[in-house]
Amino acid sequence: MKLFSRKKDTLIGVDISATAIKLIELNKKKSGYVLQSFANVPLPRDAIVENTVIDSIAVSQALLDAIEESGTAMKNVSLAVSGNALIIKIIQVPVTSEFDLEAQISFEADQHVPFDIEDVYSDFQILGANEDDPEMMDVVLVACRREVVDDYQLVLSEAGLAATCVDCAVFAIENAAEELGFLDVDSLEMDAAEAMDGEEAGGSASALVNIGANIININILREGQMTFVRDQFYGGQNLTELIQKNHAVSFSAAEEMKKHSFSEIDPNILEEFYSNLSAEINRSLDFYSANNAEYPVQTILISGGCALIPDMDVELYQRLGIETKIFNPFAKIEVPEHLFDAESLFKIGPMMVVPIGLAMRSFDQ
Ligand SMILES: Nc1ncnc2c1ncn2[C@@H]1O[C@H](COP(=O)(O)OP(=O)(O)OP(=O)(O)O)[C@@H](O)[C@H]1O
Ligand SMILES: [Mg+2]
């Protein structure tokens, strides 16, 4: 099976992640995207660990619940992979046609992927000409361990669904940001110029940072083009565990505290979490800027469950010194009020970016 393959039928975006199954179906009108179906069904802890299905019965059941809750009749799914099972590399190859590259891609994958090539599904996308060397082009190479995709397909088929598009979480996030106008280059450049406060403006870059339970998906776009991608291992679960330990409560009580009585959390714990989290993000920013110093990151767009933490944007801004905005896709998607509780959906919007980006694959050319 190929990654990124598509069919003409409507795809439902299904994000099978550490904490929940999130399902989105969209319609596209002239005026923009309209929400068609939605579900967010929690998964028992440890049903999915490091993107591996551990408890397939629980995952299939949650998928069935999600289908019922959403009321969708669609069967074709776009799903996302991320984390350790996935290798994404931006490589340079001599300029060639897509057709010729197709023939040589497994050779390239073999060079760049630390897994046995027999054990992975691989695919590529041409990004464009290399800025520094016109004889080369930038290509994003993706390889995912077969067993991870096969396990997802199995649980999907047990719930009567079929994966027709396998995407990477970082690409789904970028797709959602692009389609909804959050990466509007003009507005970014304007922001950048303002931020530089009269200094001579160079090129600009923006970072998409999705902070989930265990994984931070980072995608840095230099002038709108994907330049650095990485999945790092830190997230909301680390905060839950800190609360659990320091307040001597159960994991689920700590989760409740995060969501419903945040102000009761010991500020020292929060400080530890914010500081670890920003150190993780900074590692990627440093890595990126080592090769792209003339294109500094001017804006960070945060999403994922941790973007729901009160003032998360301010906390990150204070520690990273980069303007940080919350990426809430429901600010730009029409949510019919007679079908959905628009206010509740808006509140969890940043957590739905991955399934929204996946659902948008229905409308790819
Ligand atoms: N209102 C809230 N306030 C604070 N934290 C929240 C809130 N809602 C969710 N979270 C936290 O966000 C995390 C879940 O986010 P998300 O759904 O993006 O992760 P995930 O996709 O399941 O995980 P991963 O991507 O790591 O596999 C959990 O740690 C959860 O406690
Ligand atoms: Mg996630």
mmCIF file of C-alpha atoms and ligand atoms in Angstrom:
data_model
loop_
_atom_site.group_PDB
_atom_site.id
_atom_site.type_symbol
_atom_site.label_atom_id
_atom_site.label_comp_id
_atom_site.label_asym_id
_atom_site.label_seq_id
_atom_site.Cartn_x
_atom_site.Cartn_y
_atom_site.Cartn_z
ATOM 1 C CA MET A 1 0.000 0.000 0.000
ATOM 2 C CA LYS A 2 1.123 3.508 -0.714
ATOM 3 C CA LEU A 3 1.169 6.335 1.759
ATOM 4 C CA PHE A 4 -0.808 9.410 0.650
ATOM 5 C CA SER A 5 -2.888 7.422 -1.858
ATOM 6 C CA ARG A 6 -6.333 8.849 -2.393
ATOM 7 C CA LYS A 7 -9.734 7.972 -3.724
ATOM 8 C CA LYS A 8 -12.422 10.237 -5.056
ATOM 9 C CA ASP A 9 -14.995 9.348 -2.357
ATOM 10 C CA THR A 10 -15.360 11.443 0.756
ATOM 11 C CA LEU A 11 -12.813 10.485 3.376
ATOM 12 C CA ILE A 12 -13.422 10.753 7.070
ATOM 13 C CA GLY A 13 -10.415 11.931 9.038
ATOM 14 C CA VAL A 14 -9.776 9.525 11.897
ATOM 15 C CA ASP A 15 -7.033 10.300 14.374
ATOM 16 C CA ILE A 16 -6.305 7.234 16.479
ATOM 17 C CA SER A 17 -4.088 8.699 19.175
ATOM 18 C CA ALA A 18 -2.945 8.071 22.727
ATOM 19 C CA THR A 19 -6.042 9.418 24.443
ATOM 20 C CA ALA A 20 -8.931 9.277 22.000
ATOM 21 C CA ILE A 21 -10.399 8.467 18.622
ATOM 22 C CA LYS A 22 -11.209 11.734 16.912
ATOM 23 C CA LEU A 23 -13.368 11.655 13.814
ATOM 24 C CA ILE A 24 -14.146 14.498 11.413
ATOM 25 C CA GLU A 25 -16.064 14.661 8.160
ATOM 26 C CA LEU A 26 -16.102 17.902 6.196
ATOM 27 C CA ASN A 27 -17.919 19.329 3.254
ATOM 28 C CA LYS A 28 -16.359 21.984 1.048
ATOM 29 C CA LYS A 29 -18.487 24.795 -0.295
ATOM 30 C CA LYS A 30 -17.520 27.922 -2.193
ATOM 31 C CA SER A 31 -17.607 29.802 1.100
ATOM 32 C CA GLY A 32 -15.272 27.318 2.769
ATOM 33 C CA TYR A 33 -15.319 24.177 4.875
ATOM 34 C CA VAL A 34 -18.440 23.023 6.707
ATOM 35 C CA LEU A 35 -18.449 20.454 9.493
ATOM 36 C CA GLN A 36 -20.437 17.368 8.513
ATOM 37 C CA SER A 37 -19.755 14.880 11.326
ATOM 38 C CA PHE A 38 -17.767 14.842 14.501
ATOM 39 C CA ALA A 39 -16.848 12.432 17.277
ATOM 40 C CA ASN A 40 -14.321 12.414 20.085
ATOM 41 C CA VAL A 41 -14.308 9.113 21.949
ATOM 42 C CA PRO A 42 -11.820 8.630 24.788
ATOM 43 C CA LEU A 43 -9.620 5.542 24.742
ATOM 44 C CA PRO A 44 -8.684 3.603 27.848
ATOM 45 C CA ARG A 45 -5.172 4.407 29.031
ATOM 46 C CA ASP A 46 -2.532 2.222 27.349
ATOM 47 C CA ALA A 47 -4.867 0.993 24.573
ATOM 48 C CA ILE A 48 -2.439 2.745 22.188
ATOM 49 C CA VAL A 49 1.161 3.122 23.273
ATOM 50 C CA GLU A 50 3.724 4.889 21.091
ATOM 51 C CA ASN A 51 1.351 4.637 18.152
ATOM 52 C CA THR A 52 1.107 0.892 18.502
ATOM 53 C CA VAL A 53 -2.275 -0.733 19.012
ATOM 54 C CA ILE A 54 -1.996 -2.683 22.276
ATOM 55 C CA ASP A 55 -5.669 -3.309 23.042
ATOM 56 C CA SER A 56 -7.273 -3.861 19.644
ATOM 57 C CA ILE A 57 -10.675 -4.765 21.100
ATOM 58 C CA ALA A 58 -10.886 -1.468 22.992
ATOM 59 C CA VAL A 59 -9.741 0.495 19.923
ATOM 60 C CA SER A 60 -12.254 -1.204 17.582
ATOM 61 C CA GLN A 61 -15.031 -0.616 20.098
ATOM 62 C CA ALA A 62 -14.086 3.066 20.399
ATOM 63 C CA LEU A 63 -14.109 3.291 16.587
ATOM 64 C CA LEU A 64 -17.619 1.818 16.489
ATOM 65 C CA ASP A 65 -18.683 4.304 19.176
ATOM 66 C CA ALA A 66 -17.140 7.150 17.159
ATOM 67 C CA ILE A 67 -19.034 6.098 14.009
ATOM 68 C CA GLU A 68 -22.270 5.962 15.962
ATOM 69 C CA GLU A 69 -21.671 9.257 17.764
ATOM 70 C CA SER A 70 -20.822 11.020 14.495
ATOM 71 C CA GLY A 71 -23.654 9.479 12.487
ATOM 72 C CA THR A 72 -21.400 9.254 9.429
ATOM 73 C CA ALA A 73 -22.233 6.808 6.670
ATOM 74 C CA MET A 74 -18.780 7.105 5.123
ATOM 75 C CA LYS A 75 -16.458 4.131 5.224
ATOM 76 C CA ASN A 76 -13.224 5.407 3.728
ATOM 77 C CA VAL A 77 -10.751 6.781 6.193
ATOM 78 C CA SER A 78 -7.771 9.029 6.079
ATOM 79 C CA LEU A 79 -5.553 8.231 9.040
ATOM 80 C CA ALA A 80 -2.341 9.597 10.481
ATOM 81 C CA VAL A 81 0.865 8.058 11.708
ATOM 82 C CA SER A 82 3.467 9.757 13.884
ATOM 83 C CA GLY A 83 6.159 9.016 16.421
ATOM 84 C CA ASN A 84 8.888 6.395 16.458
ATOM 85 C CA ALA A 85 7.458 4.203 13.724
ATOM 86 C CA LEU A 86 7.791 7.001 11.245
ATOM 87 C CA ILE A 87 10.786 8.511 9.504
ATOM 88 C CA ILE A 88 10.354 11.780 7.634
ATOM 89 C CA LYS A 89 13.407 13.180 5.891
ATOM 90 C CA ILE A 90 13.784 16.111 3.608
ATOM 91 C CA ILE A 91 16.455 14.994 1.161
ATOM 92 C CA GLN A 92 18.102 16.496 -1.895
ATOM 93 C CA VAL A 93 18.169 14.554 -5.143
ATOM 94 C CA PRO A 94 19.215 15.586 -8.666
ATOM 95 C CA VAL A 95 16.323 17.182 -10.556
ATOM 96 C CA THR A 96 14.298 14.429 -12.181
ATOM 97 C CA SER A 97 10.722 13.628 -13.124
ATOM 98 C CA GLU A 98 8.286 12.252 -10.591
ATOM 99 C CA PHE A 99 8.123 9.097 -12.697
ATOM 100 C CA ASP A 100 11.887 8.538 -12.565
ATOM 101 C CA LEU A 101 12.037 9.361 -8.892
ATOM 102 C CA GLU A 102 9.348 6.750 -8.256
ATOM 103 C CA ALA A 103 11.687 4.123 -9.692
ATOM 104 C CA GLN A 104 14.603 5.121 -7.514
ATOM 105 C CA ILE A 105 12.775 5.957 -4.298
ATOM 106 C CA SER A 106 13.296 2.622 -2.605
ATOM 107 C CA PHE A 107 17.036 3.062 -3.190
ATOM 108 C CA GLU A 108 16.831 6.520 -1.567
ATOM 109 C CA ALA A 109 14.723 5.134 1.269
ATOM 110 C CA ASP A 110 17.280 2.401 1.856
ATOM 111 C CA GLN A 111 19.980 5.075 2.241
ATOM 112 C CA HIS A 112 18.042 7.270 4.632
ATOM 113 C CA VAL A 113 15.823 4.979 6.674
ATOM 114 C CA PRO A 114 17.240 3.109 9.656
ATOM 115 C CA PHE A 115 14.741 0.230 9.301
ATOM 116 C CA ASP A 116 14.945 -2.773 7.000
ATOM 117 C CA ILE A 117 13.373 -1.532 3.782
ATOM 118 C CA GLU A 118 11.231 -4.672 3.606
ATOM 119 C CA ASP A 119 9.584 -3.663 6.884
ATOM 120 C CA VAL A 120 8.391 -0.198 5.818
ATOM 121 C CA TYR A 121 5.904 1.470 3.517
ATOM 122 C CA SER A 122 7.622 4.387 1.860
ATOM 123 C CA ASP A 123 6.525 7.306 -0.251
ATOM 124 C CA PHE A 124 7.775 10.704 -1.322
ATOM 125 C CA GLN A 125 6.627 14.124 -2.380
ATOM 126 C CA ILE A 126 8.613 16.620 -4.410
ATOM 127 C CA LEU A 127 8.783 19.938 -2.544
ATOM 128 C CA GLY A 128 10.460 21.960 -5.265
ATOM 129 C CA ALA A 129 13.806 23.227 -6.480
ATOM 130 C CA ASN A 130 16.590 23.445 -3.912
ATOM 131 C CA GLU A 131 17.288 27.092 -3.057
ATOM 132 C CA ASP A 132 21.070 26.759 -3.002
ATOM 133 C CA ASP A 133 21.676 24.340 -5.860
ATOM 134 C CA PRO A 134 19.458 24.599 -8.970
ATOM 135 C CA GLU A 135 20.515 21.121 -10.110
ATOM 136 C CA MET A 136 18.983 19.560 -7.023
ATOM 137 C CA MET A 137 15.455 19.389 -5.728
ATOM 138 C CA ASP A 138 14.075 18.952 -2.228
ATOM 139 C CA VAL A 139 12.038 15.837 -1.690
ATOM 140 C CA VAL A 140 10.271 14.720 1.434
ATOM 141 C CA LEU A 141 10.784 11.040 2.002
ATOM 142 C CA VAL A 142 8.459 9.190 4.340
ATOM 143 C CA ALA A 143 8.787 5.665 5.637
ATOM 144 C CA CYS A 144 6.558 4.047 8.208
ATOM 145 C CA ARG A 145 6.921 0.636 9.807
ATOM 146 C CA ARG A 146 4.476 -1.693 8.076
ATOM 147 C CA GLU A 147 3.269 -3.317 11.241
ATOM 148 C CA VAL A 148 2.009 0.014 12.614
ATOM 149 C CA VAL A 149 -0.039 0.795 9.483
ATOM 150 C CA ASP A 150 -1.231 -2.832 9.223
ATOM 151 C CA ASP A 151 -2.392 -2.812 12.868
ATOM 152 C CA TYR A 152 -4.354 0.408 12.295
ATOM 153 C CA GLN A 153 -5.906 -1.092 9.183
ATOM 154 C CA LEU A 154 -6.925 -4.166 11.101
ATOM 155 C CA VAL A 155 -8.763 -2.241 13.828
ATOM 156 C CA LEU A 156 -10.378 -0.056 11.183
ATOM 157 C CA SER A 157 -11.572 -3.072 9.212
ATOM 158 C CA GLU A 158 -12.948 -4.652 12.388
ATOM 159 C CA ALA A 159 -15.086 -1.519 12.692
ATOM 160 C CA GLY A 160 -16.172 -1.795 9.026
ATOM 161 C CA LEU A 161 -13.874 1.012 7.825
ATOM 162 C CA ALA A 162 -11.060 1.058 5.279
ATOM 163 C CA ALA A 163 -7.929 3.223 5.275
ATOM 164 C CA THR A 164 -7.636 4.693 1.804
ATOM 165 C CA CYS A 165 -5.183 7.424 2.744
ATOM 166 C CA VAL A 166 -2.340 7.122 5.217
ATOM 167 C CA ASP A 167 -0.918 10.506 6.105
ATOM 168 C CA CYS A 168 1.597 11.790 8.639
ATOM 169 C CA ALA A 169 0.303 13.886 11.555
ATOM 170 C CA VAL A 170 2.718 16.740 10.725
ATOM 171 C CA PHE A 171 1.441 16.925 7.136
ATOM 172 C CA ALA A 172 -2.204 16.812 8.238
ATOM 173 C CA ILE A 173 -1.529 19.762 10.563
ATOM 174 C CA GLU A 174 0.183 21.711 7.795
ATOM 175 C CA ASN A 175 -2.661 20.903 5.412
ATOM 176 C CA ALA A 176 -5.249 22.195 7.893
ATOM 177 C CA ALA A 177 -3.238 25.369 8.578
ATOM 178 C CA GLU A 178 -2.765 26.043 4.879
ATOM 179 C CA GLU A 179 -6.354 25.317 3.843
ATOM 180 C CA LEU A 180 -7.780 27.482 6.613
ATOM 181 C CA GLY A 181 -5.479 30.412 5.902
ATOM 182 C CA PHE A 182 -3.435 30.212 9.101
ATOM 183 C CA LEU A 183 -0.233 30.236 7.060
ATOM 184 C CA ASP A 184 -1.194 33.277 5.071
ATOM 185 C CA VAL A 185 2.243 34.430 3.937
ATOM 186 C CA ASP A 186 1.217 38.105 3.644
ATOM 187 C CA SER A 187 -0.067 38.264 7.185
ATOM 188 C CA LEU A 188 3.004 36.410 8.446
ATOM 189 C CA GLU A 189 5.307 38.811 6.701
ATOM 190 C CA MET A 190 3.391 41.734 8.121
ATOM 191 C CA ASP A 191 3.618 40.270 11.611
ATOM 192 C CA ALA A 192 7.313 39.617 11.072
ATOM 193 C CA ALA A 193 7.930 43.169 9.952
ATOM 194 C CA GLU A 194 6.068 44.492 12.995
ATOM 195 C CA ALA A 195 7.950 42.155 15.312
ATOM 196 C CA MET A 196 11.271 43.386 13.985
ATOM 197 C CA ASP A 197 10.312 46.858 15.039
ATOM 198 C CA GLY A 198 11.991 48.796 12.289
ATOM 199 C CA GLU A 199 14.966 46.485 11.831
ATOM 200 C CA GLU A 200 15.587 45.299 8.307
ATOM 201 C CA ALA A 201 13.225 42.361 7.754
ATOM 202 C CA GLY A 202 14.789 39.125 6.443
ATOM 203 C CA GLY A 203 12.901 36.011 5.359
ATOM 204 C CA SER A 204 10.373 34.586 7.694
ATOM 205 C CA ALA A 205 9.389 31.193 9.001
ATOM 206 C CA SER A 206 6.578 29.870 11.109
ATOM 207 C CA ALA A 207 6.386 26.778 13.277
ATOM 208 C CA LEU A 208 3.390 24.521 13.670
ATOM 209 C CA VAL A 209 3.627 22.862 17.064
ATOM 210 C CA ASN A 210 0.995 20.272 18.008
ATOM 211 C CA ILE A 211 1.317 19.251 21.651
ATOM 212 C CA GLY A 212 -0.615 16.082 22.473
ATOM 213 C CA ALA A 213 -0.458 13.651 25.349
ATOM 214 C CA ASN A 214 2.917 12.091 24.539
ATOM 215 C CA ILE A 215 4.071 13.570 21.262
ATOM 216 C CA ILE A 216 4.930 17.066 20.056
ATOM 217 C CA ASN A 217 4.631 17.248 16.267
ATOM 218 C CA ILE A 218 6.794 20.080 14.949
ATOM 219 C CA ASN A 219 6.796 21.417 11.410
ATOM 220 C CA ILE A 220 8.793 24.540 10.566
ATOM 221 C CA LEU A 221 7.867 26.247 7.324
ATOM 222 C CA ARG A 222 10.400 28.554 5.784
ATOM 223 C CA GLU A 223 8.498 31.074 3.668
ATOM 224 C CA GLY A 224 5.639 28.599 3.560
ATOM 225 C CA GLN A 225 7.755 25.585 2.571
ATOM 226 C CA MET A 226 8.226 22.631 4.905
ATOM 227 C CA THR A 227 11.852 22.760 5.991
ATOM 228 C CA PHE A 228 12.105 20.922 9.285
ATOM 229 C CA VAL A 229 9.844 18.236 10.715
ATOM 230 C CA ARG A 230 10.180 16.257 13.886
ATOM 231 C CA ASP A 231 8.111 14.334 16.412
ATOM 232 C CA GLN A 232 9.395 14.762 19.959
ATOM 233 C CA PHE A 233 8.355 12.844 23.020
ATOM 234 C CA TYR A 234 6.872 15.083 25.658
ATOM 235 C CA GLY A 235 3.349 16.305 26.287
ATOM 236 C CA GLY A 236 0.278 16.623 28.446
ATOM 237 C CA GLN A 237 0.720 13.222 30.025
ATOM 238 C CA ASN A 238 3.944 14.457 31.629
ATOM 239 C CA LEU A 239 1.933 17.180 33.339
ATOM 240 C CA THR A 240 -0.708 14.681 34.437
ATOM 241 C CA GLU A 241 2.008 12.489 35.954
ATOM 242 C CA LEU A 242 3.577 15.467 37.756
ATOM 243 C CA ILE A 243 0.179 16.367 39.252
ATOM 244 C CA GLN A 244 -0.442 12.737 40.164
ATOM 245 C CA LYS A 245 2.850 12.518 42.047
ATOM 246 C CA ASN A 246 2.844 15.914 43.738
ATOM 247 C CA HIS A 247 -0.806 16.084 44.681
ATOM 248 C CA ALA A 248 -0.907 12.344 45.520
ATOM 249 C CA VAL A 249 -3.976 11.677 43.367
ATOM 250 C CA SER A 250 -4.848 9.025 40.781
ATOM 251 C CA PHE A 251 -4.039 9.518 37.095
ATOM 252 C CA SER A 252 -7.688 10.135 36.256
ATOM 253 C CA ALA A 253 -8.087 12.600 39.149
ATOM 254 C CA ALA A 254 -5.012 14.443 37.867
ATOM 255 C CA GLU A 255 -6.557 14.569 34.376
ATOM 256 C CA GLU A 256 -9.760 15.984 35.866
ATOM 257 C CA MET A 257 -7.785 18.598 37.773
ATOM 258 C CA LYS A 258 -6.089 19.741 34.574
ATOM 259 C CA LYS A 259 -9.379 20.116 32.780
ATOM 260 C CA HIS A 260 -11.700 21.393 35.518
ATOM 261 C CA SER A 261 -9.731 22.876 38.435
ATOM 262 C CA PHE A 262 -6.552 24.090 36.827
ATOM 263 C CA SER A 263 -6.079 26.931 39.318
ATOM 264 C CA GLU A 264 -5.608 24.396 42.139
ATOM 265 C CA ILE A 265 -2.481 22.928 40.566
ATOM 266 C CA ASP A 266 0.733 23.726 42.446
ATOM 267 C CA PRO A 267 2.455 26.528 40.437
ATOM 268 C CA ASN A 268 5.844 24.793 40.901
ATOM 269 C CA ILE A 269 4.550 21.798 38.951
ATOM 270 C CA LEU A 270 3.298 24.012 36.183
ATOM 271 C CA GLU A 271 6.642 25.789 36.081
ATOM 272 C CA GLU A 272 8.443 22.455 35.716
ATOM 273 C CA PHE A 273 6.100 21.421 32.911
ATOM 274 C CA TYR A 274 6.329 24.710 30.994
ATOM 275 C CA SER A 275 10.075 24.760 31.330
ATOM 276 C CA ASN A 276 10.521 21.140 30.112
ATOM 277 C CA LEU A 277 8.080 21.711 27.283
ATOM 278 C CA SER A 278 9.755 24.880 26.065
ATOM 279 C CA ALA A 279 13.180 23.200 26.311
ATOM 280 C CA GLU A 280 11.880 20.423 24.035
ATOM 281 C CA ILE A 281 10.481 22.897 21.512
ATOM 282 C CA ASN A 282 13.667 24.944 21.710
ATOM 283 C CA ARG A 283 15.736 21.917 20.725
ATOM 284 C CA SER A 284 13.935 21.808 17.398
ATOM 285 C CA LEU A 285 14.061 25.578 16.950
ATOM 286 C CA ASP A 286 17.833 25.499 17.552
ATOM 287 C CA PHE A 287 18.286 22.648 15.143
ATOM 288 C CA TYR A 288 16.324 24.518 12.502
ATOM 289 C CA SER A 289 18.061 27.849 13.010
ATOM 290 C CA ALA A 290 21.527 26.259 12.788
ATOM 291 C CA ASN A 291 20.827 25.808 9.048
ATOM 292 C CA ASN A 292 18.351 28.624 8.470
ATOM 293 C CA ALA A 293 19.652 31.554 10.483
ATOM 294 C CA GLU A 294 18.502 34.066 7.862
ATOM 295 C CA TYR A 295 14.913 32.839 8.154
ATOM 296 C CA PRO A 296 14.107 33.097 11.851
ATOM 297 C CA VAL A 297 10.877 31.634 13.180
ATOM 298 C CA GLN A 298 8.568 34.605 13.716
ATOM 299 C CA THR A 299 5.377 32.860 14.730
ATOM 300 C CA ILE A 300 4.503 29.650 16.504
ATOM 301 C CA LEU A 301 1.023 28.206 16.011
ATOM 302 C CA ILE A 302 0.138 25.775 18.775
ATOM 303 C CA SER A 303 -2.485 23.053 18.677
ATOM 304 C CA GLY A 304 -3.191 19.711 20.370
ATOM 305 C CA GLY A 305 -4.764 19.135 23.775
ATOM 306 C CA CYS A 306 -2.044 21.156 25.530
ATOM 307 C CA ALA A 307 -3.117 24.248 23.599
ATOM 308 C CA LEU A 308 -6.244 24.113 25.801
ATOM 309 C CA ILE A 309 -4.171 24.802 28.914
ATOM 310 C CA PRO A 310 -5.096 28.307 30.118
ATOM 311 C CA ASP A 311 -2.643 30.912 28.750
ATOM 312 C CA MET A 312 -0.451 28.295 27.095
ATOM 313 C CA ASP A 313 0.356 30.796 24.326
ATOM 314 C CA VAL A 314 1.559 33.363 26.862
ATOM 315 C CA GLU A 315 3.595 30.801 28.810
ATOM 316 C CA LEU A 316 5.399 29.678 25.656
ATOM 317 C CA TYR A 317 5.901 33.212 24.412
ATOM 318 C CA GLN A 318 7.534 34.158 27.716
ATOM 319 C CA ARG A 319 9.923 31.226 27.542
ATOM 320 C CA LEU A 320 10.656 31.075 23.809
ATOM 321 C CA GLY A 321 10.519 34.780 23.011
ATOM 322 C CA ILE A 322 8.551 34.080 19.824
ATOM 323 C CA GLU A 323 5.030 35.239 19.153
ATOM 324 C CA THR A 324 2.766 32.271 19.887
ATOM 325 C CA LYS A 325 -0.800 31.907 18.679
ATOM 326 C CA ILE A 326 -3.440 29.271 19.256
ATOM 327 C CA PHE A 327 -4.411 27.400 16.113
ATOM 328 C CA ASN A 328 -8.163 26.885 16.434
ATOM 329 C CA PRO A 329 -9.511 25.458 13.164
ATOM 330 C CA PHE A 330 -13.121 26.053 14.199
ATOM 331 C CA ALA A 331 -12.459 29.774 13.889
ATOM 332 C CA LYS A 332 -12.477 29.141 10.108
ATOM 333 C CA ILE A 333 -14.834 26.184 9.666
ATOM 334 C CA GLU A 334 -18.590 26.617 9.527
ATOM 335 C CA VAL A 335 -20.216 24.588 12.297
ATOM 336 C CA PRO A 336 -23.992 24.290 11.675
ATOM 337 C CA GLU A 337 -25.592 25.168 15.006
ATOM 338 C CA HIS A 338 -28.668 22.987 14.480
ATOM 339 C CA LEU A 339 -26.429 19.912 14.298
ATOM 340 C CA PHE A 340 -23.612 20.642 16.715
ATOM 341 C CA ASP A 341 -22.878 22.379 19.989
ATOM 342 C CA ALA A 342 -20.669 24.974 18.312
ATOM 343 C CA GLU A 343 -19.483 26.533 21.573
ATOM 344 C CA SER A 344 -18.222 23.251 23.037
ATOM 345 C CA LEU A 345 -16.537 22.355 19.763
ATOM 346 C CA PHE A 346 -14.811 25.726 19.625
ATOM 347 C CA LYS A 347 -13.381 25.119 23.095
ATOM 348 C CA ILE A 348 -11.661 21.901 21.993
ATOM 349 C CA GLY A 349 -10.878 23.107 18.455
ATOM 350 C CA PRO A 350 -7.059 23.068 18.781
ATOM 351 C CA MET A 351 -7.252 19.380 19.748
ATOM 352 C CA MET A 352 -9.017 18.527 16.468
ATOM 353 C CA VAL A 353 -6.417 19.847 14.027
ATOM 354 C CA VAL A 354 -5.058 16.433 13.000
ATOM 355 C CA PRO A 355 -8.422 14.821 12.095
ATOM 356 C CA ILE A 356 -9.465 18.052 10.357
ATOM 357 C CA GLY A 357 -6.305 18.043 8.212
ATOM 358 C CA LEU A 358 -6.958 14.377 7.454
ATOM 359 C CA ALA A 359 -10.585 14.971 6.455
ATOM 360 C CA MET A 360 -9.430 17.690 4.034
ATOM 361 C CA ARG A 361 -7.649 14.995 1.990
ATOM 362 C CA SER A 362 -11.070 14.334 0.423
ATOM 363 C CA PHE A 363 -10.688 17.525 -1.543
ATOM 364 C CA ASP A 364 -7.094 17.089 -2.736
ATOM 365 C CA GLN A 365 -6.758 17.435 -6.481
HETATM 366 N N1 LIG B 1 -8.912 21.391 28.800
HETATM 367 C C1 LIG B 1 -7.693 20.880 28.917
HETATM 368 N N2 LIG B 1 -6.777 21.478 29.722
HETATM 369 C C2 LIG B 1 -5.553 20.965 29.856
HETATM 370 N N3 LIG B 1 -5.103 19.851 29.228
HETATM 371 C C3 LIG B 1 -5.961 19.235 28.417
HETATM 372 C C4 LIG B 1 -7.293 19.706 28.216
HETATM 373 N N4 LIG B 1 -7.901 18.885 27.348
HETATM 374 C C5 LIG B 1 -7.000 17.933 27.022
HETATM 375 N N5 LIG B 1 -5.842 18.139 27.655
HETATM 376 C C6 LIG B 1 -4.617 17.306 27.592
HETATM 377 O O1 LIG B 1 -4.207 17.182 26.252
HETATM 378 C C7 LIG B 1 -3.655 15.876 26.026
HETATM 379 C C8 LIG B 1 -4.386 15.238 24.880
HETATM 380 O O2 LIG B 1 -4.166 16.015 23.750
HETATM 381 P P1 LIG B 1 -4.337 15.396 22.295
HETATM 382 O O3 LIG B 1 -5.709 14.898 22.140
HETATM 383 O O4 LIG B 1 -3.842 16.394 21.331
HETATM 384 O O5 LIG B 1 -3.336 14.166 22.396
HETATM 385 P P2 LIG B 1 -3.327 12.801 21.606
HETATM 386 O O6 LIG B 1 -3.477 13.113 20.155
HETATM 387 O O7 LIG B 1 -4.328 11.856 22.183
HETATM 388 O O8 LIG B 1 -1.903 12.257 21.956
HETATM 389 P P3 LIG B 1 -0.604 12.008 21.054
HETATM 390 O O9 LIG B 1 -0.708 12.932 19.880
HETATM 391 O O10 LIG B 1 0.500 12.324 21.962
HETATM 392 O O11 LIG B 1 -0.686 10.568 20.656
HETATM 393 C C9 LIG B 1 -3.834 15.085 27.315
HETATM 394 O O12 LIG B 1 -2.624 15.095 28.029
HETATM 395 C C10 LIG B 1 -4.913 15.881 28.045
HETATM 396 O O13 LIG B 1 -4.788 15.793 29.439
HETATM 397 MG MG MG B 2 -2.183 13.629 18.638
#
